[in-house]
Coordinates of C-alpha atoms in Angstrom, one line a residue:
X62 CA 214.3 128.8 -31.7
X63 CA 214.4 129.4 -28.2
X64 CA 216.2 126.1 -27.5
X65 CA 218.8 127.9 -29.7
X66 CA 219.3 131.3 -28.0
X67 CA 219.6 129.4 -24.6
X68 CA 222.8 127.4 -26.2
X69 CA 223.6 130.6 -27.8
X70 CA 223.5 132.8 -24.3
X71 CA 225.1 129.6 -22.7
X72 CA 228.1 130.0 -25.2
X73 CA 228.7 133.5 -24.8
X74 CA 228.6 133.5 -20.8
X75 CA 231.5 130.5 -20.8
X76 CA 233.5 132.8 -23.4
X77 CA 232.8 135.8 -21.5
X78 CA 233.9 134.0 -18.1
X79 CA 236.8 132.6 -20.3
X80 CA 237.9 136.2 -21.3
X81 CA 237.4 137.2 -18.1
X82 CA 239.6 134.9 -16.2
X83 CA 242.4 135.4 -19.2
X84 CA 242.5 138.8 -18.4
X85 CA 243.1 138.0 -14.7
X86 CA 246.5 136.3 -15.8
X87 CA 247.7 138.6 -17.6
X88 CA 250.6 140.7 -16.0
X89 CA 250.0 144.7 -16.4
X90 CA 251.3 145.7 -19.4
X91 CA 252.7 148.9 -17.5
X92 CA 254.0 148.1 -14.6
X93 CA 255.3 151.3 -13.2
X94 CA 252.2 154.0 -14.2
X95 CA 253.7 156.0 -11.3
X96 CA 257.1 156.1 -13.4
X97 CA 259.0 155.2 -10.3
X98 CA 262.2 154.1 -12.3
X99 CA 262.5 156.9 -14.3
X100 CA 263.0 158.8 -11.0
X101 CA 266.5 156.8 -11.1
X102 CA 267.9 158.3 -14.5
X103 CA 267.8 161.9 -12.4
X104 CA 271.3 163.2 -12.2
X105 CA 271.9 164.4 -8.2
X106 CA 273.6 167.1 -7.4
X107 CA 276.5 165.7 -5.9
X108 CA 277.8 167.9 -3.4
X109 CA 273.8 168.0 -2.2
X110 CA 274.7 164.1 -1.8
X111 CA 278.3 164.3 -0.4
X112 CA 276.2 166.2 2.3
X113 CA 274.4 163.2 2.7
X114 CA 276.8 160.5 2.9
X115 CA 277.5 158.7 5.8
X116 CA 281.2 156.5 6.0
X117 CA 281.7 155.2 9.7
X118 CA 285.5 157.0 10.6
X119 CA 286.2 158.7 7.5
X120 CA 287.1 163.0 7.8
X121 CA 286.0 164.9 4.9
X122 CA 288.3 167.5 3.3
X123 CA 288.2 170.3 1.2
X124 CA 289.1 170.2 -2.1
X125 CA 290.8 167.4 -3.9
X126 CA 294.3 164.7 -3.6
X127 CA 296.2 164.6 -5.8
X128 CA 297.4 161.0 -7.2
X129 CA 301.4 160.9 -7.5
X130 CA 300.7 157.4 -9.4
X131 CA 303.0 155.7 -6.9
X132 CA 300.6 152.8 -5.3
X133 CA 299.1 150.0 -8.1
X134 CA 295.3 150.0 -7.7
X135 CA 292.3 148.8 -9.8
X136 CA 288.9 147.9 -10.0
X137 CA 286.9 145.5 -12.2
X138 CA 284.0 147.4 -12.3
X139 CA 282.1 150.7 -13.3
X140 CA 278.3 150.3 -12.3
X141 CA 276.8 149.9 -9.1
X142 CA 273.5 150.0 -7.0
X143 CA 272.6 151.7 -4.2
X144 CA 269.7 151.7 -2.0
X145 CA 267.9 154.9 0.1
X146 CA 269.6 154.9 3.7
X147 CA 270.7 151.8 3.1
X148 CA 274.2 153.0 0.7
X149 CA 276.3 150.8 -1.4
X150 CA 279.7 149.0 -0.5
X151 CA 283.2 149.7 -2.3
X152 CA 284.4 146.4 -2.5
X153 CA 288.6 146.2 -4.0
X154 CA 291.4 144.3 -3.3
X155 CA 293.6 146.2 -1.1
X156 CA 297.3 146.3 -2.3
X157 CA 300.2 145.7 -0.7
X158 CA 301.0 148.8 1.7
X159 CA 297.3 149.7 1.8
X160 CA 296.6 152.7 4.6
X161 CA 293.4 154.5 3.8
X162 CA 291.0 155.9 0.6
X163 CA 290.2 158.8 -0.7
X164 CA 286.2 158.8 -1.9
X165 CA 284.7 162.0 -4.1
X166 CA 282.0 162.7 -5.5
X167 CA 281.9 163.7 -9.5
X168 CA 279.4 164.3 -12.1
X169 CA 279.6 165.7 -15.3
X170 CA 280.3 169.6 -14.2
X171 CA 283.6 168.2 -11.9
X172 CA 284.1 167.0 -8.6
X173 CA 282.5 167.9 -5.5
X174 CA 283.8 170.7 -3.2
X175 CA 284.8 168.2 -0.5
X176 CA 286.3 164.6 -0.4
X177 CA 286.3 161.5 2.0
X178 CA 289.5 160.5 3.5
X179 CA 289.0 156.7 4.7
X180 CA 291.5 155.6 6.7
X181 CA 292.6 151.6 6.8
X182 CA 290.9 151.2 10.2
X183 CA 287.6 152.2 8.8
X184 CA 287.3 149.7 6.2
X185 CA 286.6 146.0 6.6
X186 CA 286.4 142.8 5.3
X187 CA 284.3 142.1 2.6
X188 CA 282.3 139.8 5.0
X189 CA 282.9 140.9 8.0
X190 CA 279.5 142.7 8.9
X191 CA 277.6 140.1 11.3
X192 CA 274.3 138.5 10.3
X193 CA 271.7 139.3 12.9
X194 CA 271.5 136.9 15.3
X195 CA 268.3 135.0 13.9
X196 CA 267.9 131.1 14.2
X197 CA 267.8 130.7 10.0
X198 CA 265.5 133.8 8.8
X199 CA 263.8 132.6 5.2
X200 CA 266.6 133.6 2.9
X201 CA 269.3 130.8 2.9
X202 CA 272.4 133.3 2.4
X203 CA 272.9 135.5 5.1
X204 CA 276.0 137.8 4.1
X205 CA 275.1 141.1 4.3
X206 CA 277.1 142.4 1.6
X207 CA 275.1 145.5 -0.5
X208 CA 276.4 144.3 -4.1
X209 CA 276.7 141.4 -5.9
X210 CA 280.5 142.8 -6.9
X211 CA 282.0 140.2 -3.7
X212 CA 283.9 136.8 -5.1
X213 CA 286.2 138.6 -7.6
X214 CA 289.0 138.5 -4.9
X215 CA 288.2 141.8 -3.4
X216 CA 288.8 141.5 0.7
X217 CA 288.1 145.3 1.3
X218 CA 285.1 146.6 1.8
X219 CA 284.3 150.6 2.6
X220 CA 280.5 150.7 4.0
X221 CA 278.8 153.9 2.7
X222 CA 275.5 155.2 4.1
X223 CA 272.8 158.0 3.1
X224 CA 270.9 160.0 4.7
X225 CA 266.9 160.6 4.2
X226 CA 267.8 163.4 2.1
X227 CA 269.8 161.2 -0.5
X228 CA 266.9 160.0 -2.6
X229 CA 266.9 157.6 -6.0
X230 CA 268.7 159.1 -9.3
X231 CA 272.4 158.3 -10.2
X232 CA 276.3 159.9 -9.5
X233 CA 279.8 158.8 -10.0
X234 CA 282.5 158.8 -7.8
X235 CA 285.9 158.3 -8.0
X236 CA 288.6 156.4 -5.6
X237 CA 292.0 156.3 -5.0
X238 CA 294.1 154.7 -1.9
X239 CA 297.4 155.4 -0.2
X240 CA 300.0 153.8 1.6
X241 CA 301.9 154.9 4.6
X242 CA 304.5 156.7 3.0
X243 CA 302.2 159.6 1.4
X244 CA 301.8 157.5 -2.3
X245 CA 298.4 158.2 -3.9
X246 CA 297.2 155.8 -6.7
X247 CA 295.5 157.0 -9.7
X248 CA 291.9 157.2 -9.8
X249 CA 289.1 154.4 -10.5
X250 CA 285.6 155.9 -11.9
X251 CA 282.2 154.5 -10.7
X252 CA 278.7 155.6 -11.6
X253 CA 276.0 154.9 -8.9
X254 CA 272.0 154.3 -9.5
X255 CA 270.4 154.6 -6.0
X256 CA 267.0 152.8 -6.7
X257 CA 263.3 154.1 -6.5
X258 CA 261.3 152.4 -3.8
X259 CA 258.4 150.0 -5.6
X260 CA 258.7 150.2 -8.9
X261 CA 256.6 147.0 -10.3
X262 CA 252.7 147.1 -9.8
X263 CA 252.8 143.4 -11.1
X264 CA 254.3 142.8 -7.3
X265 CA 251.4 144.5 -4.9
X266 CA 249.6 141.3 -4.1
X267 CA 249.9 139.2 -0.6
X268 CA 252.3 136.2 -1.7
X269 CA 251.7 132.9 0.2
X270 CA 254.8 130.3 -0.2
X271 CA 254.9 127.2 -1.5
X272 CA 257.6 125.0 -1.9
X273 CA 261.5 125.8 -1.7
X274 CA 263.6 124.1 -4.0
X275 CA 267.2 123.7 -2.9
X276 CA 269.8 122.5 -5.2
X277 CA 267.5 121.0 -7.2
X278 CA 265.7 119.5 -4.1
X279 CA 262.2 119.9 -3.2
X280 CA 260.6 121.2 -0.3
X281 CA 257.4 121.7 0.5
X282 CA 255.5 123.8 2.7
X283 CA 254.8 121.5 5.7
X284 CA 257.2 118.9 4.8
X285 CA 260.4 118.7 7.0
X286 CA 263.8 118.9 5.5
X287 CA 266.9 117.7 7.4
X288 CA 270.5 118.6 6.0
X289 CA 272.0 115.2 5.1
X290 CA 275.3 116.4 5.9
X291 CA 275.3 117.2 9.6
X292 CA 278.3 116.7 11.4
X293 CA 280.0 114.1 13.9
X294 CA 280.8 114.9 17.4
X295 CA 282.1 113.0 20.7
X296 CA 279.0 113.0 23.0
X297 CA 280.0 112.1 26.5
X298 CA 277.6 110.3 27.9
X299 CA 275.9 110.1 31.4
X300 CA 276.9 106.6 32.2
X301 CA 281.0 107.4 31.2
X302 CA 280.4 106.3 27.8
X303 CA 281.6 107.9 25.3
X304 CA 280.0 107.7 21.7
X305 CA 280.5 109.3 17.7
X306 CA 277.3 110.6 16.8
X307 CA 276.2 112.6 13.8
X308 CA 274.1 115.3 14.6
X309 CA 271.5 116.7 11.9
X310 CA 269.8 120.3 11.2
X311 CA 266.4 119.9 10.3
X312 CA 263.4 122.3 9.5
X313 CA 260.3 122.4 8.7
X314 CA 258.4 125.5 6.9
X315 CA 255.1 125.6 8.2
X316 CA 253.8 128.8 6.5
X317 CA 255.0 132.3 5.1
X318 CA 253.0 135.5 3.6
X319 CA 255.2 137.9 1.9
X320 CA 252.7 141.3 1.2
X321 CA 254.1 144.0 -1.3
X322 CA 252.7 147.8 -1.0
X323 CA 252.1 150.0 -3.8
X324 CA 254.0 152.8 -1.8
X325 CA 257.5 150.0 -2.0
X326 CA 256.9 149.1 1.8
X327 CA 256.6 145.7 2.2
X328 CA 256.1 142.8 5.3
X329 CA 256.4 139.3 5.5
X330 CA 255.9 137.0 8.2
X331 CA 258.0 133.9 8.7
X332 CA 256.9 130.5 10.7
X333 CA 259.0 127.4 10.9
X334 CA 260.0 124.3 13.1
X335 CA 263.5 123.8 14.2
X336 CA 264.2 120.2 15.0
X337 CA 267.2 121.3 17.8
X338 CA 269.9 118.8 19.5
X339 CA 269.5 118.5 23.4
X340 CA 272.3 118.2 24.8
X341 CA 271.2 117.4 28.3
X342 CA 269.1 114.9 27.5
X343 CA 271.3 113.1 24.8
X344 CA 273.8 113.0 27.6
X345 CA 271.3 111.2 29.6
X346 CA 270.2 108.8 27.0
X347 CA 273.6 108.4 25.7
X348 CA 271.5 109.0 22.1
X349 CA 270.5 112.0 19.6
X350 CA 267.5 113.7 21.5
X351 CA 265.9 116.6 19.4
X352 CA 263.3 119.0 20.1
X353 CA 261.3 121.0 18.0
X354 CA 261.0 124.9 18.9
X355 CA 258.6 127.2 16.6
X356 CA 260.5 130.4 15.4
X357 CA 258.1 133.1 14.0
X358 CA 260.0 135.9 12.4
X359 CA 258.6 139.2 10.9
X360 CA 259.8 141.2 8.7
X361 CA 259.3 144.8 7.5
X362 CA 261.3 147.2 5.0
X363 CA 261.3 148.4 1.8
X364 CA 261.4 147.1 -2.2
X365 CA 262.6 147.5 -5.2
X366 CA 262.7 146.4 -8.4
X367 CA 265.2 146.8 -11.3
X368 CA 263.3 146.3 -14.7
X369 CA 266.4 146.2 -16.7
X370 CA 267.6 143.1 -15.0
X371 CA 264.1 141.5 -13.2
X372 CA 266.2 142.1 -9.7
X373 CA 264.2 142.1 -6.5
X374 CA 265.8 144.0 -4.1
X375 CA 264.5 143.3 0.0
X376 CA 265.6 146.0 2.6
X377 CA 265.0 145.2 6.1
X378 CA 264.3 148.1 8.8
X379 CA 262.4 146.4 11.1
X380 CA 262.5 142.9 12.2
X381 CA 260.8 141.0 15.4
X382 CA 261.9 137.4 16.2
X383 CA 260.4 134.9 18.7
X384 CA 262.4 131.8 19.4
X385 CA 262.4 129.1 21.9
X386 CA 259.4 131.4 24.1
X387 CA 261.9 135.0 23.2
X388 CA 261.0 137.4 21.6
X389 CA 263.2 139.9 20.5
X390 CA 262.6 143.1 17.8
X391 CA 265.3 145.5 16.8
X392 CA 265.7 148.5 14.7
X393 CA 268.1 148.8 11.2
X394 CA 269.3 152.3 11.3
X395 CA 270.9 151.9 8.2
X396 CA 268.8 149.0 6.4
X397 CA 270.0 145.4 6.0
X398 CA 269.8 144.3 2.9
X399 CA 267.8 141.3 3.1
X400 CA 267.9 139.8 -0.2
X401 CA 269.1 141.3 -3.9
X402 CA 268.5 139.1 -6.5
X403 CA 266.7 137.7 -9.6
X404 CA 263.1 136.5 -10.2
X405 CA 260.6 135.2 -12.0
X406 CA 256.5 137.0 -12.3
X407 CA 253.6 135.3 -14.0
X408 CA 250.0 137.3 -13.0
X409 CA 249.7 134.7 -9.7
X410 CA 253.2 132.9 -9.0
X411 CA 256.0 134.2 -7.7
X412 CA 259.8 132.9 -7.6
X413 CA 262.4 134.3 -5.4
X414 CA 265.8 133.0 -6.3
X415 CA 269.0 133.4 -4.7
X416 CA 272.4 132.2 -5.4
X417 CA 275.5 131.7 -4.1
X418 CA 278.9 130.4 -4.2
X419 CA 280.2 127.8 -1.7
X420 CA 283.5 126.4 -1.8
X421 CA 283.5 127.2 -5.7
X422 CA 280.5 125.4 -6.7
X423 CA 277.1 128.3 -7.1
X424 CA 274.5 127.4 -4.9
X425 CA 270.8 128.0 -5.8
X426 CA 267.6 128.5 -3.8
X427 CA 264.5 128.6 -5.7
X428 CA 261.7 130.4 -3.0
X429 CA 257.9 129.8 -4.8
X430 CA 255.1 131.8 -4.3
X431 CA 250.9 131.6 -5.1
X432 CA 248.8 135.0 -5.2
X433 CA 246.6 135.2 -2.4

């Protein structure tokens, strides 16, 4: 009888420890207790937010233009995202004749009391904005466009920026551009959601990376990865010779914790291997001579996550680099958006995945993650 109640005991501790460890897989059933999204359906008071935009050269006016329909102009979309401090881009094709913008504010009580006149010289190309000057940074694509609207043939891009006091919740706006002879197109409608900061408990966890899989390819932390590309160039040697030789980018992730706060902060800290081409000494050698130089790159911002679309949005404020023995840190007023993208949650892994488009073929990075 005893024998029996020890088996017994035995069986109910392993299906205890069983349920125990099932539970520990499972993602939270509510996510967002705190009811961070909903703060997104709020509709702002638009001229408390046309207070709080910021657009780089553009005067604001009072009242309203007034389209004379004389200028063709259209966009392909309705819906964007925008991000606390860090804004939203208008991204359009410009037409032909194309001097400036007009930006207001609406909601569903009219316009706001002001408007944005944006003249040509204040708007760039939908590219244009400069990567920071890291060595390679984690995230493969480093275009620092704010929407995932680019690559529809738009070449015009109108950088708008909030303030503190801009906080998450949803306007519209509408747009309309003129030429140089006074013509005012009709106006296009968009409604903006400016994201809540955090918004997925299932997230708050230290992340410790993986493996990367590029293309399709493989690689894993540790492991060195050289582009099989490269490219061919005329090193003059030394000696007088003169010799073809193909030079390759290679890198080697040696580790990387990405740490997600409750309060949508968030840190990660960066460590790879650059295999660099020396030219000095491949002059000498008449040869490829690398050498490896350790970046460590940290990261810190704010996150967000959009349910309806399992987005992950990355907002960098603060970033310190050291390269090569150098270290430099620097400051993003305005927030540079870091990543914006999809992925993929189970109660301990973690994918990041970003794609992109490269001479018309899409380009995906697959960025794994184990819970710490």
């Amino acid at each position: 009888m005893k024998k029996v109640n020890v088996f017994l005991m035995g069986c109910l501790a392993i299906a205890a420890l069983s349920c125990s460890k099932d539970d520990e897989n499972k993602l939270d059933s509510n996510p967002d207790p705190d009811g961070v999204n909903k703060k997104e359906e709020v509709l702002l008071d638009v001229n408390a937010v046309s207070s709080g935009v910021i657009i780089e050269g553009a005067t604001k006016k009072q009242g309203s233009p007034v389209p004379s329909g004389d200028i063709e102009f259209s966009l392909d979309y309705e819906k964007q995202t925008a991000f606390q401090t860090n804004g939203f881009d208008i991204q359009f094709k410009a037409p032909q004749g194309f001097a400036g913008a007009y930006v207001q504010l609406k909601d569903e009580n009219g316009m706001a009391d002001s408007y944005f006149d944006i003249p040509v010289g204040a708007t760039s190309g939908v590219y244009d904005k400069a990567a920071k000057t890291t060595k390679r940074g984690f995230f493969a694509n480093k275009k620092s466009a704010k929407s995932n609207i680019a690559g529809k043939g738009e070449d015009t891009s109108i950088d708008v920026n909030f303030e503190t006091e801009v906080t998450a919740g949803t306007f519209c706006y509408v747009i309309c551009v003129y030429d140089g002879q006074g013509n005012i197109s009709e106006p296009e409608e968009v409604c903006v959601t400016v994201e809540s900061w955090g918004g997925n408990t299932n997230l708050v966890a230290d992340w410790g990376f993986t493996k990367e899989i590029d293309n399709g390819e493989t690689i894993n932390k540790g492991e060195e990865y050289c582009d099989e590309d490269g490219y061919t160039t005329t090193l003059d040697c030394a000696s007088g010779e003169t010799k073809e030789i193909t030079i390759e980018y290679c890198y080697t992730t040696n580790s990387l914790l990405m740490t997600f706060n409750s309060d949508g902060t968030y840190e990660y800290t960066y460590n790879d291997t650059d295999r660099d081409f020396d030219w000095d000494a491949s002059k000498e050698s008449c040869e490829a001579v690398y050498e490896d130089e350790e970046e460590i790159y940290v990261s810190k911002g704010n996150w967000a996550y959009n349910e309806e679309e399992s987005k992950l949005t990355i907002v960098e404020f603060e970033y310190t680099e050291t390269y090569n023995g150098e270290t430099e840190s620097g400051v993003e007023e305005d927030g540079y958006l870091a990543f914006d993208g999809e992925i993929t949650l189970t109660a301990d892994k973690l994918v990041i995945i970003e794609k992109d488009t490269y001479e018309g073929e899409e380009e995906v990075y697959e960025y794994h993650f184990n819970k710490k």
